[in-house]
Amino acid sequence: MTDVQPRTDAEIQQDRTGSTSTRRVVLMGAGGIGVAAALAACGTDSSGTNPNGTDFNKDPVPAGSKGTEGGSTGGGSNAAGGTVLVAASEVAVGGGVILDDLVVTQPEEGTFKAFSKICTHQGCPVSKIEGGQIKCLCHASDFDIATGAVTKGPAKAALAETAVTLDGDNIVTA
């Protein structure tokens, strides 16, 4: 005698639970909810007021940032037309400051440089300045604070440089 099952697994499951939900349907629904939540969290509406209480188009500084008044995140313009990046007093000789998009360094007294903060190896942001080196801790690449050149791999290309100048007490884009 053979064991014949005249009904499908879905019909049997429906009898047990009263619904035809399968694992695939449940997982697809959960994935859809996750995608919707991620997209909602990433949305930016530039037509209204940003969380910082100012118009985003006029002042795109993220909430909680000091902005140009505090001198640490940049974003403002000066009379010469460049964007203020950081107060010169915040950039130590032989060191630097990591900003939102750039690393500003002072390799020697009065000489300021700016480089991309994105490592040329695999796109990690650099995260430390120590001993005259800009360091990417993701894969241990080091870059020279004066030139942006690789001093220790696996990165093979230098950090992209942005021209900067000293304008009064601030470092600004040239």
PDB file of C-alpha atoms in Angstrom:
ATOM      1  CA  MET A   1       0.000   0.000   0.000  1.00  0.00           C
ATOM      2  CA  THR A   2       1.315   3.472  -0.876  1.00  0.00           C
ATOM      3  CA  ASP A   3       1.081   6.558   1.227  1.00  0.00           C
ATOM      4  CA  VAL A   4      -0.713   9.072  -1.003  1.00  0.00           C
ATOM      5  CA  GLN A   5      -1.257  12.599   0.098  1.00  0.00           C
ATOM      6  CA  PRO A   6      -4.221  14.015  -1.848  1.00  0.00           C
ATOM      7  CA  ARG A   7      -3.755  17.590  -0.538  1.00  0.00           C
ATOM      8  CA  THR A   8      -0.851  19.986  -0.988  1.00  0.00           C
ATOM      9  CA  ASP A   9       1.341  21.130   1.879  1.00  0.00           C
ATOM     10  CA  ALA A  10      -0.179  24.617   1.604  1.00  0.00           C
ATOM     11  CA  GLU A  11      -3.690  23.214   2.087  1.00  0.00           C
ATOM     12  CA  ILE A  12      -2.561  21.242   5.123  1.00  0.00           C
ATOM     13  CA  GLN A  13      -0.837  24.325   6.555  1.00  0.00           C
ATOM     14  CA  GLN A  14      -4.003  26.375   5.995  1.00  0.00           C
ATOM     15  CA  ASP A  15      -6.017  23.832   7.969  1.00  0.00           C
ATOM     16  CA  ARG A  16      -3.536  24.048  10.847  1.00  0.00           C
ATOM     17  CA  THR A  17      -3.143  27.830  11.033  1.00  0.00           C
ATOM     18  CA  GLY A  18      -6.098  29.238   9.163  1.00  0.00           C
ATOM     19  CA  SER A  19      -3.812  31.104   6.755  1.00  0.00           C
ATOM     20  CA  THR A  20      -1.675  30.357   3.737  1.00  0.00           C
ATOM     21  CA  SER A  21       1.393  32.252   4.988  1.00  0.00           C
ATOM     22  CA  THR A  22       4.559  30.556   3.981  1.00  0.00           C
ATOM     23  CA  ARG A  23       8.042  31.232   5.196  1.00  0.00           C
ATOM     24  CA  ARG A  24       8.814  32.938   1.890  1.00  0.00           C
ATOM     25  CA  VAL A  25       5.835  35.323   2.210  1.00  0.00           C
ATOM     26  CA  VAL A  26       6.785  36.198   5.784  1.00  0.00           C
ATOM     27  CA  LEU A  27      10.436  36.838   4.888  1.00  0.00           C
ATOM     28  CA  MET A  28       9.491  38.951   1.865  1.00  0.00           C
ATOM     29  CA  GLY A  29       7.148  41.026   4.009  1.00  0.00           C
ATOM     30  CA  ALA A  30       9.812  41.555   6.673  1.00  0.00           C
ATOM     31  CA  GLY A  31      12.346  42.515   4.004  1.00  0.00           C
ATOM     32  CA  GLY A  32       9.912  45.006   2.486  1.00  0.00           C
ATOM     33  CA  ILE A  33       9.349  46.635   5.859  1.00  0.00           C
ATOM     34  CA  GLY A  34      13.111  46.890   6.411  1.00  0.00           C
ATOM     35  CA  VAL A  35      13.673  48.501   3.004  1.00  0.00           C
ATOM     36  CA  ALA A  36      10.843  50.979   3.587  1.00  0.00           C
ATOM     37  CA  ALA A  37      12.274  51.931   6.994  1.00  0.00           C
ATOM     38  CA  ALA A  38      15.766  52.418   5.563  1.00  0.00           C
ATOM     39  CA  LEU A  39      14.492  54.596   2.722  1.00  0.00           C
ATOM     40  CA  ALA A  40      12.401  56.688   5.104  1.00  0.00           C
ATOM     41  CA  ALA A  41      15.412  57.230   7.362  1.00  0.00           C
ATOM     42  CA  CYS A  42      17.596  58.320   4.436  1.00  0.00           C
ATOM     43  CA  GLY A  43      15.139  60.784   2.962  1.00  0.00           C
ATOM     44  CA  THR A  44      15.985  64.479   2.948  1.00  0.00           C
ATOM     45  CA  ASP A  45      13.457  67.171   2.285  1.00  0.00           C
ATOM     46  CA  SER A  46      15.254  70.340   1.269  1.00  0.00           C
ATOM     47  CA  SER A  47      12.054  72.301   0.865  1.00  0.00           C
ATOM     48  CA  GLY A  48      11.343  72.834   4.553  1.00  0.00           C
ATOM     49  CA  THR A  49      13.269  73.325   7.712  1.00  0.00           C
ATOM     50  CA  ASN A  50      16.120  71.030   8.665  1.00  0.00           C
ATOM     51  CA  PRO A  51      16.376  69.548  12.183  1.00  0.00           C
ATOM     52  CA  ASN A  52      18.874  72.275  13.043  1.00  0.00           C
ATOM     53  CA  GLY A  53      16.064  74.815  12.755  1.00  0.00           C
ATOM     54  CA  THR A  54      17.324  76.536   9.601  1.00  0.00           C
ATOM     55  CA  ASP A  55      16.571  76.307   5.912  1.00  0.00           C
ATOM     56  CA  PHE A  56      18.597  73.412   4.470  1.00  0.00           C
ATOM     57  CA  ASN A  57      19.260  75.193   1.160  1.00  0.00           C
ATOM     58  CA  LYS A  58      20.810  78.168   2.945  1.00  0.00           C
ATOM     59  CA  ASP A  59      22.574  76.301   5.788  1.00  0.00           C
ATOM     60  CA  PRO A  60      23.088  72.552   5.165  1.00  0.00           C
ATOM     61  CA  VAL A  61      24.986  71.962   8.412  1.00  0.00           C
ATOM     62  CA  PRO A  62      23.808  68.725  10.100  1.00  0.00           C
ATOM     63  CA  ALA A  63      21.896  68.968  13.355  1.00  0.00           C
ATOM     64  CA  GLY A  64      24.204  69.141  16.347  1.00  0.00           C
ATOM     65  CA  SER A  65      27.161  70.487  14.342  1.00  0.00           C
ATOM     66  CA  LYS A  66      28.876  73.717  15.264  1.00  0.00           C
ATOM     67  CA  GLY A  67      28.837  74.981  11.683  1.00  0.00           C
ATOM     68  CA  THR A  68      31.097  77.827  10.675  1.00  0.00           C
ATOM     69  CA  GLU A  69      30.474  79.717  13.892  1.00  0.00           C
ATOM     70  CA  GLY A  70      32.234  76.959  15.851  1.00  0.00           C
ATOM     71  CA  GLY A  71      34.885  76.579  13.172  1.00  0.00           C
ATOM     72  CA  SER A  72      34.986  72.802  13.091  1.00  0.00           C
ATOM     73  CA  THR A  73      32.721  71.537  10.347  1.00  0.00           C
ATOM     74  CA  GLY A  74      33.026  74.105   7.597  1.00  0.00           C
ATOM     75  CA  GLY A  75      30.341  75.142   5.192  1.00  0.00           C
ATOM     76  CA  GLY A  76      30.542  78.946   5.394  1.00  0.00           C
ATOM     77  CA  SER A  77      31.945  81.371   2.866  1.00  0.00           C
ATOM     78  CA  ASN A  78      34.392  84.178   3.432  1.00  0.00           C
ATOM     79  CA  ALA A  79      34.933  87.496   1.689  1.00  0.00           C
ATOM     80  CA  ALA A  80      37.535  85.929  -0.648  1.00  0.00           C
ATOM     81  CA  GLY A  81      34.939  83.436  -1.907  1.00  0.00           C
ATOM     82  CA  GLY A  82      36.374  80.240  -0.385  1.00  0.00           C
ATOM     83  CA  THR A  83      34.577  77.941   2.016  1.00  0.00           C
ATOM     84  CA  VAL A  84      35.699  78.157   5.629  1.00  0.00           C
ATOM     85  CA  LEU A  85      36.888  74.702   6.685  1.00  0.00           C
ATOM     86  CA  VAL A  86      38.331  75.153  10.170  1.00  0.00           C
ATOM     87  CA  ALA A  87      39.971  77.706  12.429  1.00  0.00           C
ATOM     88  CA  ALA A  88      43.753  77.611  11.963  1.00  0.00           C
ATOM     89  CA  SER A  89      44.181  77.393  15.745  1.00  0.00           C
ATOM     90  CA  GLU A  90      42.466  73.969  15.722  1.00  0.00           C
ATOM     91  CA  VAL A  91      45.094  72.436  13.402  1.00  0.00           C
ATOM     92  CA  ALA A  92      48.213  71.427  15.334  1.00  0.00           C
ATOM     93  CA  VAL A  93      51.667  71.761  13.777  1.00  0.00           C
ATOM     94  CA  GLY A  94      52.688  68.254  12.681  1.00  0.00           C
ATOM     95  CA  GLY A  95      49.073  67.096  12.927  1.00  0.00           C
ATOM     96  CA  GLY A  96      45.664  67.823  11.554  1.00  0.00           C
ATOM     97  CA  VAL A  97      41.908  67.726  11.889  1.00  0.00           C
ATOM     98  CA  ILE A  98      39.515  65.257  10.249  1.00  0.00           C
ATOM     99  CA  LEU A  99      36.383  67.041   8.991  1.00  0.00           C
ATOM    100  CA  ASP A 100      33.242  65.786   7.240  1.00  0.00           C
ATOM    101  CA  ASP A 101      34.873  65.384   3.814  1.00  0.00           C
ATOM    102  CA  LEU A 102      38.468  66.509   4.219  1.00  0.00           C
ATOM    103  CA  VAL A 103      41.542  66.160   6.382  1.00  0.00           C
ATOM    104  CA  VAL A 104      43.244  69.516   7.038  1.00  0.00           C
ATOM    105  CA  THR A 105      46.877  69.279   8.137  1.00  0.00           C
ATOM    106  CA  GLN A 106      49.700  71.624   9.154  1.00  0.00           C
ATOM    107  CA  PRO A 107      52.918  69.771   8.291  1.00  0.00           C
ATOM    108  CA  GLU A 108      55.041  72.770   9.326  1.00  0.00           C
ATOM    109  CA  GLU A 109      54.252  76.075  11.010  1.00  0.00           C
ATOM    110  CA  GLY A 110      52.007  78.192   8.749  1.00  0.00           C
ATOM    111  CA  THR A 111      51.693  75.597   5.945  1.00  0.00           C
ATOM    112  CA  PHE A 112      48.212  74.106   5.604  1.00  0.00           C
ATOM    113  CA  LYS A 113      47.131  71.244   3.357  1.00  0.00           C
ATOM    114  CA  ALA A 114      43.786  69.529   2.767  1.00  0.00           C
ATOM    115  CA  PHE A 115      43.173  66.023   1.455  1.00  0.00           C
ATOM    116  CA  SER A 116      40.185  63.772   0.843  1.00  0.00           C
ATOM    117  CA  LYS A 117      39.342  61.784   3.942  1.00  0.00           C
ATOM    118  CA  ILE A 118      38.496  58.730   1.816  1.00  0.00           C
ATOM    119  CA  CYS A 119      41.266  56.124   1.651  1.00  0.00           C
ATOM    120  CA  THR A 120      42.278  55.216  -1.893  1.00  0.00           C
ATOM    121  CA  HIS A 121      42.514  51.517  -1.029  1.00  0.00           C
ATOM    122  CA  GLN A 122      38.881  50.510  -0.492  1.00  0.00           C
ATOM    123  CA  GLY A 123      37.045  53.718   0.317  1.00  0.00           C
ATOM    124  CA  CYS A 124      37.106  53.669   4.116  1.00  0.00           C
ATOM    125  CA  PRO A 125      37.300  57.066   5.793  1.00  0.00           C
ATOM    126  CA  VAL A 126      40.647  57.812   7.412  1.00  0.00           C
ATOM    127  CA  SER A 127      40.237  58.069  11.149  1.00  0.00           C
ATOM    128  CA  LYS A 128      43.464  59.124  12.823  1.00  0.00           C
ATOM    129  CA  ILE A 129      46.372  61.553  12.468  1.00  0.00           C
ATOM    130  CA  GLU A 130      49.481  60.530  14.342  1.00  0.00           C
ATOM    131  CA  GLY A 131      53.221  60.904  13.956  1.00  0.00           C
ATOM    132  CA  GLY A 132      52.990  62.945  10.766  1.00  0.00           C
ATOM    133  CA  GLN A 133      50.732  60.339   9.162  1.00  0.00           C
ATOM    134  CA  ILE A 134      47.074  60.263   8.147  1.00  0.00           C
ATOM    135  CA  LYS A 135      45.954  56.756   9.072  1.00  0.00           C
ATOM    136  CA  CYS A 136      43.245  54.545   7.656  1.00  0.00           C
ATOM    137  CA  LEU A 137      42.593  51.971  10.333  1.00  0.00           C
ATOM    138  CA  CYS A 138      40.434  49.756   8.082  1.00  0.00           C
ATOM    139  CA  HIS A 139      43.430  48.158   6.363  1.00  0.00           C
ATOM    140  CA  ALA A 140      46.400  49.990   7.937  1.00  0.00           C
ATOM    141  CA  SER A 141      47.282  52.384   5.108  1.00  0.00           C
ATOM    142  CA  ASP A 142      49.236  55.538   6.035  1.00  0.00           C
ATOM    143  CA  PHE A 143      49.532  58.818   4.121  1.00  0.00           C
ATOM    144  CA  ASP A 144      51.986  61.716   4.527  1.00  0.00           C
ATOM    145  CA  ILE A 145      50.411  64.845   6.082  1.00  0.00           C
ATOM    146  CA  ALA A 146      52.401  67.129   3.755  1.00  0.00           C
ATOM    147  CA  THR A 147      51.730  65.455   0.407  1.00  0.00           C
ATOM    148  CA  GLY A 148      48.952  62.888   0.891  1.00  0.00           C
ATOM    149  CA  ALA A 149      51.323  60.280  -0.605  1.00  0.00           C
ATOM    150  CA  VAL A 150      51.108  56.671   0.544  1.00  0.00           C
ATOM    151  CA  THR A 151      53.782  55.878   3.122  1.00  0.00           C
ATOM    152  CA  LYS A 152      52.437  52.424   3.994  1.00  0.00           C
ATOM    153  CA  GLY A 153      50.085  50.240   1.922  1.00  0.00           C
ATOM    154  CA  PRO A 154      47.955  48.437   0.912  1.00  0.00           C
ATOM    155  CA  ALA A 155      46.784  51.756  -0.624  1.00  0.00           C
ATOM    156  CA  LYS A 156      48.703  52.537  -3.804  1.00  0.00           C
ATOM    157  CA  ALA A 157      47.428  56.037  -4.685  1.00  0.00           C
ATOM    158  CA  ALA A 158      47.786  59.300  -2.759  1.00  0.00           C
ATOM    159  CA  LEU A 159      44.840  61.041  -1.145  1.00  0.00           C
ATOM    160  CA  ALA A 160      43.293  63.651  -3.453  1.00  0.00           C
ATOM    161  CA  GLU A 161      44.422  67.173  -2.486  1.00  0.00           C
ATOM    162  CA  THR A 162      42.163  70.227  -2.212  1.00  0.00           C
ATOM    163  CA  ALA A 163      43.839  73.632  -2.426  1.00  0.00           C
ATOM    164  CA  VAL A 164      43.453  75.685   0.762  1.00  0.00           C
ATOM    165  CA  THR A 165      44.730  78.995   2.042  1.00  0.00           C
ATOM    166  CA  LEU A 166      44.895  80.901   5.320  1.00  0.00           C
ATOM    167  CA  ASP A 167      42.382  83.758   5.424  1.00  0.00           C
ATOM    168  CA  GLY A 168      42.658  85.629   8.687  1.00  0.00           C
ATOM    169  CA  ASP A 169      42.213  83.042  11.412  1.00  0.00           C
ATOM    170  CA  ASN A 170      40.570  80.418   9.156  1.00  0.00           C
ATOM    171  CA  ILE A 171      41.622  77.766   6.680  1.00  0.00           C
ATOM    172  CA  VAL A 172      39.499  78.186   3.547  1.00  0.00           C
ATOM    173  CA  THR A 173      39.251  76.485   0.177  1.00  0.00           C
ATOM    174  CA  ALA A 174      41.282  78.350  -2.433  1.00  0.00           C
TER     175      ALA A 174
END
